[in-house]
Amino acid sequence: MTAHKITVSKGSLNGEVSAQWASRPDDQKFLSLGALRAQVAQWAEESHVEEFNPAKLRFVTNPEDPYFLEMAMGDGKSYEMTNYGFDQVAGLAGAPAGYLRKLPAPLAAANLRYGLLSGGDDLKAAYVRENGVNSLRAITSTNYGRILDRDVVDVVQSFAGDGTGDTRWKVPGMIDWASMTYNSEVDITTETTTLYASDRDIFLFLVDDRNPIEVGKLPGGEPDLMFRGVYVWNSEVGRRSFGVASMYLRGVCQNRNLWGVEGFSEVTFRHTSGAPERFLSEAAPALTTFADGAASKLVTGVKAAKAAIVSKDDDERLTFLAKFGFSEKQARELISISVAEEGKPQESIWDHAQAITAKARRVGRQENRLLLEGVAGKMLDKVTV
């Protein structure tokens, strides 16, 4: 089945992949995991760590170029600073990077030197790249636990191959709003890909959308189909943590928004000294287990939630919702939403969770939407399968 009817009135909307899609220039968008892996592996192979004392940093300027500024450590080499690297040097000096960028290089260098002299003698670790042009990629603590982007991609490739359809995990298809159908097969281009990488970070989103799972019926009687999705992110330079988010969803639109999301789960951990070992022992196996797992868990969970009848009248609905922090006014609004969208008031835990996610879709502020979706998730978590 390549195309099937969907509804966006169930589940929640997740905009994280869309935010990545909208913010990435074309040179950070990749059409396959193999191509992305080759790029991040090259960056890693050309990079290494050097410890240094910030108070002893020097800065190199060029009289013929008033904005030429490089950093020099004790090895005698000078390094161009990436935007991210410069931000971190400025942070060590306690100076605003945006302001320093506007200054002529000699004046910016003087400000940096002055700020760094008062920073103490604690050593830092410079993550530098040497490929004919030396550059500073990042500055971290000396006990930073670096999880290489390359290693994360290797784990994803172990179950997703190239991410182009050679395994069941692939770049997603697209919703056709005119027919309200989801087509799992689209050409992978810079406009449709969900595989992103830069010298700062990676973000990968893949779905198992050729194998949808029926969880109920749509208003017209067609099957309500969902499929598995997962996104993974990392930054070997320390810009963000490592993380994995798994979910079930009903469709992905042209702008790469995720529609009809259920069962969203996220795990993150920081790049502390033990992070590489934790990645290998905990995160990588968990990611592979989810990717290889059967869809029966979702089907069983939905059936259990639908079978868990918790409210047969409005008094019972108000009492049940009060246990999750909803006032009487809020609870009655949720009852009205359920009647409007499902044709009946809530009876099962599934009904209550659907009403809450429907309410979340109407909320403007993202943090408030996430709070509501979190309550719905806690509700479903209480179901014994």
Coordinates of C-alpha atoms in Angstrom, one line a residue:
M1 CA 0.0 0.0 0.0
T2 CA 1.7 3.2 -1.1
A3 CA -1.1 5.7 -0.5
H4 CA -3.9 5.5 2.1
K5 CA -6.5 7.8 3.7
I6 CA -5.5 9.6 6.8
T7 CA -6.9 12.0 9.4
V8 CA -5.0 14.8 11.2
S9 CA -7.8 15.2 13.8
K10 CA -6.2 12.4 15.9
G11 CA -2.9 12.5 17.8
S12 CA -0.6 15.5 18.0
L13 CA 1.5 17.7 15.7
N14 CA 5.3 17.6 16.0
G15 CA 7.3 20.3 14.4
E16 CA 10.8 19.3 15.3
V17 CA 11.7 17.8 11.9
S18 CA 10.1 20.7 10.1
A19 CA 12.2 23.2 12.1
Q20 CA 15.3 21.3 11.0
W21 CA 14.1 21.2 7.4
A22 CA 13.4 24.9 7.4
S23 CA 16.7 26.0 8.9
R24 CA 19.2 23.9 7.0
P25 CA 20.9 25.2 3.8
D26 CA 21.2 22.7 0.9
D27 CA 24.8 21.8 1.7
Q28 CA 23.6 20.4 5.1
K29 CA 20.9 18.2 3.4
F30 CA 21.9 14.7 2.3
L31 CA 20.0 12.3 0.0
S32 CA 21.3 9.1 1.6
L33 CA 22.8 8.0 4.9
G34 CA 25.9 6.8 3.0
A35 CA 26.7 10.2 1.7
L36 CA 26.1 11.8 5.1
R37 CA 28.2 9.2 6.8
A38 CA 31.1 9.8 4.4
Q39 CA 31.0 13.6 5.2
V40 CA 30.9 13.3 9.0
A41 CA 33.5 10.6 8.9
Q42 CA 35.9 12.8 7.0
W43 CA 35.4 15.6 9.5
A44 CA 36.1 13.2 12.4
E45 CA 39.2 11.8 10.7
E46 CA 40.6 15.3 10.2
S47 CA 40.0 16.4 13.8
H48 CA 41.7 15.8 17.0
V49 CA 41.9 17.2 20.6
E50 CA 44.6 19.5 22.0
E51 CA 44.6 20.7 25.6
F52 CA 45.5 24.4 26.2
N53 CA 45.5 27.1 28.9
P54 CA 43.0 29.8 27.8
A55 CA 45.2 32.5 29.6
K56 CA 48.0 31.7 27.2
L57 CA 46.0 31.9 23.9
R58 CA 47.4 34.2 21.3
F59 CA 45.6 35.8 18.4
V60 CA 47.0 36.4 14.9
T61 CA 46.0 39.4 12.8
N62 CA 47.0 40.6 9.4
P63 CA 47.7 44.3 8.7
E64 CA 46.4 43.9 5.2
D65 CA 43.1 42.5 6.3
P66 CA 41.5 44.4 9.2
Y67 CA 39.1 41.4 9.9
F68 CA 41.6 38.5 9.7
L69 CA 41.7 36.8 13.1
E70 CA 43.0 33.4 14.0
M71 CA 43.7 31.7 17.3
A72 CA 47.2 30.3 18.3
M73 CA 48.0 27.8 21.0
G74 CA 51.3 26.6 22.3
D75 CA 52.0 24.3 19.3
G76 CA 52.9 27.3 17.1
K77 CA 50.0 26.7 14.7
S78 CA 47.2 29.2 14.1
Y79 CA 43.6 28.2 13.6
E80 CA 40.7 29.7 11.8
M81 CA 37.7 29.8 14.1
T82 CA 34.4 28.5 12.9
N83 CA 31.4 30.6 14.0
Y84 CA 30.7 28.1 16.8
G85 CA 34.4 28.0 17.8
F86 CA 34.6 31.8 17.9
D87 CA 31.4 31.9 20.1
Q88 CA 33.1 29.6 22.6
V89 CA 36.4 31.5 22.7
A90 CA 34.3 34.7 23.3
G91 CA 32.4 32.8 26.0
L92 CA 35.7 31.9 27.8
A93 CA 36.7 35.6 27.6
G94 CA 33.3 36.7 29.0
A95 CA 32.7 38.9 25.9
P96 CA 29.7 39.1 23.6
A97 CA 30.6 37.3 20.4
G98 CA 28.2 39.3 18.3
Y99 CA 29.8 42.5 19.3
L100 CA 33.3 41.2 18.8
R101 CA 32.5 40.2 15.2
K102 CA 31.8 43.8 14.4
L103 CA 35.2 45.0 15.6
P104 CA 38.4 45.2 13.6
A105 CA 40.6 42.2 14.3
P106 CA 43.3 43.9 16.4
L107 CA 40.6 45.4 18.7
A108 CA 38.7 42.1 19.0
A109 CA 42.0 40.3 19.7
A110 CA 42.8 42.8 22.5
N111 CA 39.4 42.3 24.1
L112 CA 39.7 38.5 23.9
R113 CA 43.2 38.6 25.4
Y114 CA 42.1 40.8 28.3
G115 CA 39.1 38.6 29.1
L116 CA 41.1 35.4 28.9
L117 CA 43.8 36.6 31.3
S118 CA 41.4 36.6 34.1
G119 CA 39.9 33.2 33.4
G120 CA 42.3 31.2 35.6
D121 CA 44.6 28.3 34.7
D122 CA 42.2 25.5 34.2
L123 CA 43.0 23.6 31.0
K124 CA 40.4 23.3 28.2
A125 CA 40.2 21.0 25.2
A126 CA 40.3 22.4 21.7
Y127 CA 38.7 20.2 19.0
V128 CA 40.7 21.2 15.9
R129 CA 40.6 20.1 12.3
E130 CA 43.6 20.0 10.0
N131 CA 42.9 19.4 6.3
G132 CA 45.3 21.9 4.7
V133 CA 43.5 24.7 6.5
N134 CA 43.6 24.5 10.3
S135 CA 40.4 25.4 12.1
L136 CA 39.0 25.4 15.6
R137 CA 35.7 23.4 15.7
A138 CA 34.9 23.6 19.4
I139 CA 36.2 24.1 22.9
T140 CA 35.1 21.8 25.7
S141 CA 36.2 20.7 29.1
T142 CA 39.0 18.2 29.3
N143 CA 36.6 15.4 30.5
Y144 CA 34.2 15.9 27.7
G145 CA 32.8 12.5 26.5
R146 CA 32.7 12.9 22.7
I147 CA 30.2 10.7 20.9
L148 CA 31.3 11.0 17.3
D149 CA 28.5 11.8 14.7
R150 CA 30.0 9.1 12.6
D151 CA 29.4 6.4 15.3
V152 CA 25.8 7.5 15.6
V153 CA 25.3 7.2 11.9
D154 CA 26.9 3.7 11.9
V155 CA 24.2 2.5 14.4
V156 CA 21.4 4.0 12.3
Q157 CA 22.8 2.4 9.2
S158 CA 22.9 -1.0 10.9
F159 CA 19.1 -1.1 10.6
A160 CA 18.3 1.6 8.0
G161 CA 21.0 1.0 5.3
D162 CA 21.1 4.0 3.1
G163 CA 17.7 5.3 4.3
T164 CA 16.5 5.4 0.8
G165 CA 14.2 2.3 0.9
D166 CA 16.8 -0.5 0.8
T167 CA 15.4 -1.5 4.2
R168 CA 12.0 -0.9 5.8
W169 CA 13.4 2.3 7.4
K170 CA 13.6 5.3 5.0
V171 CA 13.1 9.0 4.4
P172 CA 9.3 9.6 4.7
G173 CA 6.7 10.1 2.0
M174 CA 4.3 12.9 1.9
I175 CA 0.7 13.9 2.7
D176 CA -1.5 14.9 -0.3
W177 CA -3.8 17.5 1.3
A178 CA -6.2 17.6 -1.7
S179 CA -7.1 13.9 -1.3
M180 CA -6.2 13.6 2.4
T181 CA -4.0 10.6 1.7
Y182 CA -0.5 9.7 2.7
N183 CA 1.9 8.4 0.0
S184 CA 4.9 6.5 1.3
E185 CA 6.8 6.8 -2.0
V186 CA 8.3 10.2 -3.0
D187 CA 11.6 11.1 -4.7
I188 CA 14.3 12.0 -2.2
T189 CA 15.6 15.6 -3.0
T190 CA 16.9 18.4 -0.9
E191 CA 13.3 19.5 -0.4
T192 CA 12.1 16.2 0.9
T193 CA 15.1 14.7 2.7
T194 CA 15.1 14.4 6.4
L195 CA 18.9 13.6 6.7
Y196 CA 20.9 16.6 8.0
A197 CA 24.5 17.2 9.0
S198 CA 26.9 20.1 9.5
D199 CA 30.2 20.4 11.2
R200 CA 28.2 21.2 14.3
D201 CA 25.6 18.4 14.5
I202 CA 23.5 15.7 12.8
F203 CA 19.8 15.2 12.8
L204 CA 18.2 12.1 11.2
F205 CA 14.5 11.2 10.8
L206 CA 13.4 7.9 9.3
V207 CA 10.1 6.1 9.1
D208 CA 8.8 2.6 8.6
D209 CA 5.9 3.9 6.4
R210 CA 5.6 1.0 4.0
N211 CA 4.3 -1.1 6.9
P212 CA 1.4 0.8 8.4
I213 CA -0.5 -0.5 11.4
E214 CA -4.3 -0.4 11.8
V215 CA -5.3 1.0 15.1
G216 CA -9.0 1.8 14.4
K217 CA -11.4 3.2 11.9
L218 CA -11.7 6.7 10.3
P219 CA -15.1 8.4 10.3
G220 CA -15.6 7.2 6.7
G221 CA -15.0 3.6 7.7
E222 CA -11.4 3.4 6.2
P223 CA -8.7 1.9 8.5
D224 CA -6.9 4.4 10.8
L225 CA -3.3 3.6 9.9
M226 CA -0.1 4.6 11.7
F227 CA 3.5 3.8 11.2
R228 CA 6.7 4.0 13.3
G229 CA 9.1 6.9 13.2
V230 CA 12.4 7.8 14.9
Y231 CA 14.7 10.8 14.9
V232 CA 18.2 10.9 16.2
W233 CA 20.5 13.8 16.9
N234 CA 24.0 14.4 18.1
S235 CA 26.8 17.0 18.2
E236 CA 30.3 15.8 18.5
V237 CA 31.4 19.4 19.1
G238 CA 29.1 19.8 22.1
R239 CA 26.4 22.1 20.6
R240 CA 23.7 19.8 21.9
S241 CA 23.2 16.5 23.7
F242 CA 22.8 13.0 22.1
G243 CA 19.2 12.0 21.8
V244 CA 16.7 9.6 20.3
A245 CA 12.9 10.1 19.9
S246 CA 10.6 7.4 18.8
M247 CA 6.9 7.7 18.0
Y248 CA 4.0 6.5 15.9
L249 CA 2.5 8.9 13.4
R250 CA -0.1 9.1 10.6
G251 CA 1.7 11.3 8.1
V252 CA 4.4 13.7 7.1
C253 CA 3.6 16.8 5.1
Q254 CA 5.7 18.7 2.5
N255 CA 7.1 21.0 5.2
R256 CA 8.1 17.8 7.1
N257 CA 5.7 18.4 10.0
L258 CA 4.7 15.1 11.7
W259 CA 0.9 14.6 11.9
G260 CA -1.2 12.4 14.1
V261 CA 1.7 11.5 16.5
E262 CA 1.0 9.0 19.3
G263 CA 3.3 7.3 21.8
F264 CA 6.1 9.9 21.6
S265 CA 9.1 9.0 23.7
E266 CA 12.4 10.8 24.0
V267 CA 15.8 9.9 25.6
T268 CA 18.7 12.2 25.9
F269 CA 22.0 12.3 27.7
R270 CA 24.8 14.8 27.9
H271 CA 28.4 14.4 26.7
T272 CA 29.8 13.6 30.1
S273 CA 33.0 11.6 30.5
G274 CA 31.1 8.3 30.4
A275 CA 28.8 9.2 27.5
P276 CA 30.6 7.2 24.7
E277 CA 30.4 4.0 26.8
R278 CA 26.7 4.7 27.7
F279 CA 26.0 5.3 24.0
L280 CA 27.5 1.9 23.1
S281 CA 25.9 0.0 26.0
E282 CA 22.5 1.7 26.3
A283 CA 21.5 4.0 23.5
A284 CA 22.7 2.0 20.5
P285 CA 21.0 -1.3 21.6
A286 CA 17.8 0.5 22.5
L287 CA 17.7 2.2 19.1
T288 CA 18.2 -1.0 17.3
T289 CA 15.6 -2.8 19.4
F290 CA 13.0 -0.2 18.5
A291 CA 13.9 -0.4 14.8
D292 CA 13.7 -4.2 14.8
G293 CA 10.6 -4.4 17.1
A294 CA 7.3 -5.7 15.9
A295 CA 4.3 -3.5 15.5
S296 CA 2.3 -5.7 17.8
K297 CA 3.3 -3.6 20.8
L298 CA 1.3 -0.6 19.4
V299 CA -1.7 -2.6 18.5
T300 CA -1.8 -4.4 21.8
G301 CA -1.4 -1.1 23.7
V302 CA -4.2 0.6 21.7
K303 CA -6.5 -2.3 22.3
A304 CA -5.8 -2.2 26.0
A305 CA -6.3 1.5 26.2
K306 CA -9.6 1.2 24.4
A307 CA -10.7 -1.6 26.6
A308 CA -9.9 0.2 29.8
I309 CA -13.3 1.8 30.6
V310 CA -12.9 4.4 33.3
S311 CA -16.0 6.7 32.9
K312 CA -19.6 5.9 32.0
D313 CA -21.1 9.3 32.9
D314 CA -20.0 12.9 33.3
D315 CA -19.5 12.6 37.0
E316 CA -17.0 9.8 36.5
R317 CA -15.4 11.8 33.7
L318 CA -14.9 14.8 35.9
T319 CA -13.5 12.6 38.7
F320 CA -11.1 10.8 36.4
L321 CA -9.8 14.0 34.8
A322 CA -9.4 15.6 38.2
K323 CA -6.8 12.9 39.0
F324 CA -4.7 14.3 36.2
G325 CA -5.0 18.0 37.3
F326 CA -7.9 19.2 35.2
S327 CA -10.4 21.6 36.8
E328 CA -14.1 21.0 36.3
K329 CA -14.2 23.7 33.6
Q330 CA -11.3 22.2 31.8
A331 CA -12.8 18.7 32.1
R332 CA -16.1 19.8 30.7
E333 CA -14.3 21.4 27.7
L334 CA -12.6 18.0 27.1
I335 CA -16.0 16.3 27.1
S336 CA -17.3 18.7 24.5
I337 CA -14.2 18.2 22.4
S338 CA -14.7 14.4 22.5
V339 CA -18.3 14.7 21.5
A340 CA -17.5 17.1 18.6
E341 CA -14.5 15.0 17.3
E342 CA -15.5 11.4 18.2
G343 CA -19.3 11.7 18.3
K344 CA -19.4 10.5 21.9
P345 CA -18.1 11.5 25.4
Q346 CA -15.1 9.7 26.8
E347 CA -15.4 6.2 28.2
S348 CA -12.0 4.6 27.8
I349 CA -8.5 5.8 28.6
W350 CA -7.9 5.9 24.9
D351 CA -10.9 8.3 24.5
H352 CA -9.6 10.6 27.2
A353 CA -6.1 10.7 25.7
Q354 CA -7.5 11.5 22.3
A355 CA -9.6 14.4 23.7
I356 CA -6.5 15.8 25.4
T357 CA -4.4 15.6 22.3
A358 CA -7.2 17.2 20.4
K359 CA -7.2 20.1 22.9
A360 CA -3.4 20.4 22.6
R361 CA -3.8 21.0 18.8
R362 CA -5.9 24.1 19.6
V363 CA -3.3 25.6 22.0
G364 CA -1.1 28.3 20.6
R365 CA 2.0 28.1 22.9
Q366 CA 4.2 25.1 22.2
E367 CA 5.2 24.5 25.8
N368 CA 1.5 24.3 26.8
R369 CA 0.9 21.9 23.9
L370 CA 3.7 19.7 25.2
L371 CA 2.4 19.8 28.7
L372 CA -1.0 18.5 27.6
E373 CA 0.5 15.9 25.4
G374 CA 2.6 14.8 28.3
V375 CA -0.6 14.3 30.4
A376 CA -2.1 12.2 27.6
G377 CA 1.1 10.1 27.5
K378 CA 1.0 9.5 31.3
M379 CA -2.6 8.4 31.0
L380 CA -1.8 5.8 28.4
D381 CA 1.3 4.7 30.4
K382 CA -1.1 3.6 33.2
V383 CA -2.7 1.0 31.0
T384 CA -1.6 -2.5 31.8
V385 CA -1.0 -4.4 28.6

